[in-house]
Amino acid sequence: MTHDALATQLADLPVRLLHHLAKNRVPRHFRMGKNRLIQSLLALSPAQQAEVATALASLLQEPARPPKPEKSAKPKRQPDAPSRQSPPHQRHSAPAEPAISTKILFEGIGVPPPRPFKPDDWQQEAIDRLATNDVILSAPTGSGKTYVAVEAMRRAIETEQTVIYTSPLKALSNTKLTEFSQIFGADQVGILTGDRRDNPQAPILVMTTEILRNLLYDAASGEIDMRLDTLGLIILDESQFLADPERGVVWEETIIFAPAQSRLLLLSASIGNPDEVETWISSIRSTSCHLIHHRNRSVPLRAAYLDPSGKLAPFFRARDIAHGKGFAFHPETKRLFANYEDQTLGPRYRR
Amino acid sequence: MPPAIHPVDLLRVLRHQRLTPAIVFLTSRRACDEAIASFEHRQIPIPPTRSAAITQVLEKMITEYPSIADHPLIPTVQHYGVAAHHAGHLPSWKVAVEELMRQGCLDAVFATTTLAAGVDFPARTVVITQSSVRKDRDITELTVNEIQQLAGRGGRRGKDFVGFVVVTPSPYIDLGPIANGLTNHPEPIDSQFVVSYPMVLNLLKAHTIDHIQPILEKSFAQFQLNQRADAYETKLDDVERQLEAYGQRECADWITQWQSFTLAKKHRSHHRLKTRHDPPEVSARLAFLTPGRVVELSKDHAIVLRQYRSRGQGYAMLTVVRSRGRIVEYPANAVTAVIDEVVDVAEARKFPWCTPHSLDHAIETLEHFPTRLRRLPIRVDQDGTTILTETLSDEFPCPTCPSRPACQKDHPQALKLRQEDHRLTKTIHALRTELWHRFQQHVEVLQKFGYLTPACQLTPDGDWARLIRINHSLLITELIRMGAFEGINASLLAGVLASIAHDDDRPASFLGRHPALASTLGQVRKIAHSLSAYEEPPLLRWDIAAIADRWIAESTLPWSELIRSTTMAEGDIYRLLARTLEYLSQLHGLRATHPGLADVARDAMDLIRRDVLQELP
Ligand SMILES: Nc1ncnc2c1ncn2[C@@H]1O[C@H](COP(=O)(O)OP(=O)(O)OP(=O)(O)O)[C@@H](O)[C@H]1O
Ligand SMILES: [Mg+2]
């Protein structure tokens, strides 16, 4: 392939594939933008350029991943999982509905009038279920899982039980310490870190999951300086960390060794298989685990595309984002992005 | 066209469309800082009443966290209502920005995607500028779960009728993954169970080894492995049903029987062709002199490792292993008898022609052979045709068997099924016992180092070592046992632990070298290297050690001075020292067995916890 032919081909690639080609060939390629990437690839030795050309050819041959930005990127995971089909956005021959306008996209922005707080059904159900079951609650970000945690805590301390609340991050533990102290009073909430114990006799203890895991190991070998027998409730926030490559094992250990008399409440952002986690926990604990899977966002979400020129367009043809139904880009977004790709690459390489 | 919209223009558009407050996710800390800095050059201040509100919130935060007071970003926050929030900042600053956001004081926060993980931080709009992130020096595409964590921060309950995601291009963007992430269902999660040394020690402290397997089986890892195994079991059932369909034959294991029979036939004819020059008694035996076969060589036993032909004359030759592990070559006619015994030998292409493991096994087996073993009766016909008396008629009833035509017809397909059967059985077994194997491997290492007895109980060393429940635990406990920390002072101890704890290779520089530190680290590095077969060695950067060392050695050093002595971001230094505290507290936990070391650790902890490191628990 000639230098120029390669240049044209590279210019057509999305940045992701350029990074792919640059890997192990261009130092610090991840710092570069599209132009710099192409420049660096073209500045390689002829032998390396030949390699790039070969790699490029094989990339282009992969039928499932044509190098057009809108069509690439399918999740890499199991093909058997639901709704992994490629989105139908390419079939815009007979769109069911006309694409929305920018005006409609931005309609209805504003602040709702204050309303008395009323828990959602799924929140109430989670709280009630905890009386008899372990509960795993999977709900989108920002939907109100904390409310469930707080009410569950309230019930536990009313019956003289203690509560442990864990989060994956110290920063989050601190936020929650403040939040719970405001609700229950500072004397009711303590925090444990590796080297510090503030108010460790309080009925509600906040800590990272690692600290709880260590407590459980100490308890198992009979040398605990904390009373775990009154521990009525363990709340594991951000439980999707179960899948963290380095720390996930800590969540497993904690769930396996959680005292039989304590209820477990797992709060998790949306994950694909909460039912699997539910079945697992049910299979190893004396009380069965109940899944509450709340899929819908409490506040509807819309998407817009903002061109570097400052021009806004709807991102999708439809206004509200729905899940599992594929997507279709708004024609204006398509046009603007194609233009962006051309322009950011054009002048130097399309002489 | 610029590669990305200017932050000030971005904010102007967001304000114009009433899309503020917004969180703008940028690709790097630097990009966030530059975005904030760019507001200085383009004067678009917020109204004074809003500035006043910000000042009020900040003042309240400063009484709680004094370190915020001198933050260089404060004027920008006050004038323009924008802030940056990323891991390079101190936790106290991040808390302040979060509070400002909760109070509705800010129009935009420029953040890196690390913010997405579990910080309570909602806004009306989320701006996405990238579809991939840098993870461990590699560019990876954002997953559906990650994109939904980002997008999920758009639209606050009770404060917004509707939330927005604004996608704006940068050189790091590809629209496909973003659209996919916004509209697809989240991915399922998988267990990431790892067996670690502290886990093994702690489990064996509380349970005997025969109770461990049931405990491991409770893991989500095993649950998921079992699901895969179950799927294979279904397949296996199916294969077995197909095999059963062949019905009863004369012999129980007709597939093996038929296969040996055809093989033996092949061997014999093959033999006759290739070994015309061999004397009859040799060619009669060659079929049996395969790797693993036990033979007698002048009264001694040996195990065949390979059969070959000599280069020149083409004599049949053998490589055998004899007593005391001698590996020797012999002509095949040196064999005085073929023994009715075959040892499992996995062949290899190079000397000693089998895997090291097989060789050990063969030698071991040889040592334990009784002196008299059953010989194979091999009769030699005058015309050179070999016939196995006894064994032939015993083993191969096939020639006269009534099932013969059926066996002949079904064999190819049945053999395939049987191989599939074995493969599946093996896979299922591997899945069901994988965790247990990993556990046993760790047990072996801990036994080798003397933390566990051969009966898998904790030794006195194991009993305290189990309290070190952090990464690099083996290195740390070995250092303690070797006395590497004897007589060490608080600052040096903290320095060493900091360099063990720190796993980021982002460059930093620290002025001034410290000979005591360098020599101690050199020693630690040697030990870490010697353990590398059992535990990944830490980076052990001396510049990192020097930062921790200095903070403790100079107990009046102000924080601002410390951060000026290195190029590391202050958030990173804070995290480094916080982790060092964690490691130190583990050593402090050894006070029952190592009071001296625990005291030094306590001193180091007290010295670390000052200034900004005291602000948060
Ligand atoms: N039933 C409700 N009605 C109105 N607002 C609610 C309700 N429940 C919770 N909220 C509000 O929703 C907001 C977000 O809740 P919360 O922080 O608990 O989310 P979350 O589910 O924990 O999200 P994340 O995944 O980010 O942790 C809070 O401000 C809370 O007051
Ligand atoms: Mg939450």
Tab-separated table of C-alpha atoms and ligand atoms in Angstrom, chain A residues 145-146 165 176 237-238 267, chain B residues 120, ligand 2:
chain	number	residue	atom	x	y	z
A	145	LYS	CA	-31.540	3.408	47.129
A	146	THR	CA	-30.270	5.383	50.120
A	165	TYR	CA	-23.116	-0.031	56.359
A	176	LYS	CA	-22.543	8.696	54.314
A	237	ASP	CA	-23.776	-0.244	49.038
A	238	GLU	CA	-22.471	-0.178	45.459
A	267	LEU	CA	-27.673	-2.017	46.944
B	120	ASP	CA	-23.045	11.188	45.404
C	2	MG	MG	-26.314	5.335	46.587
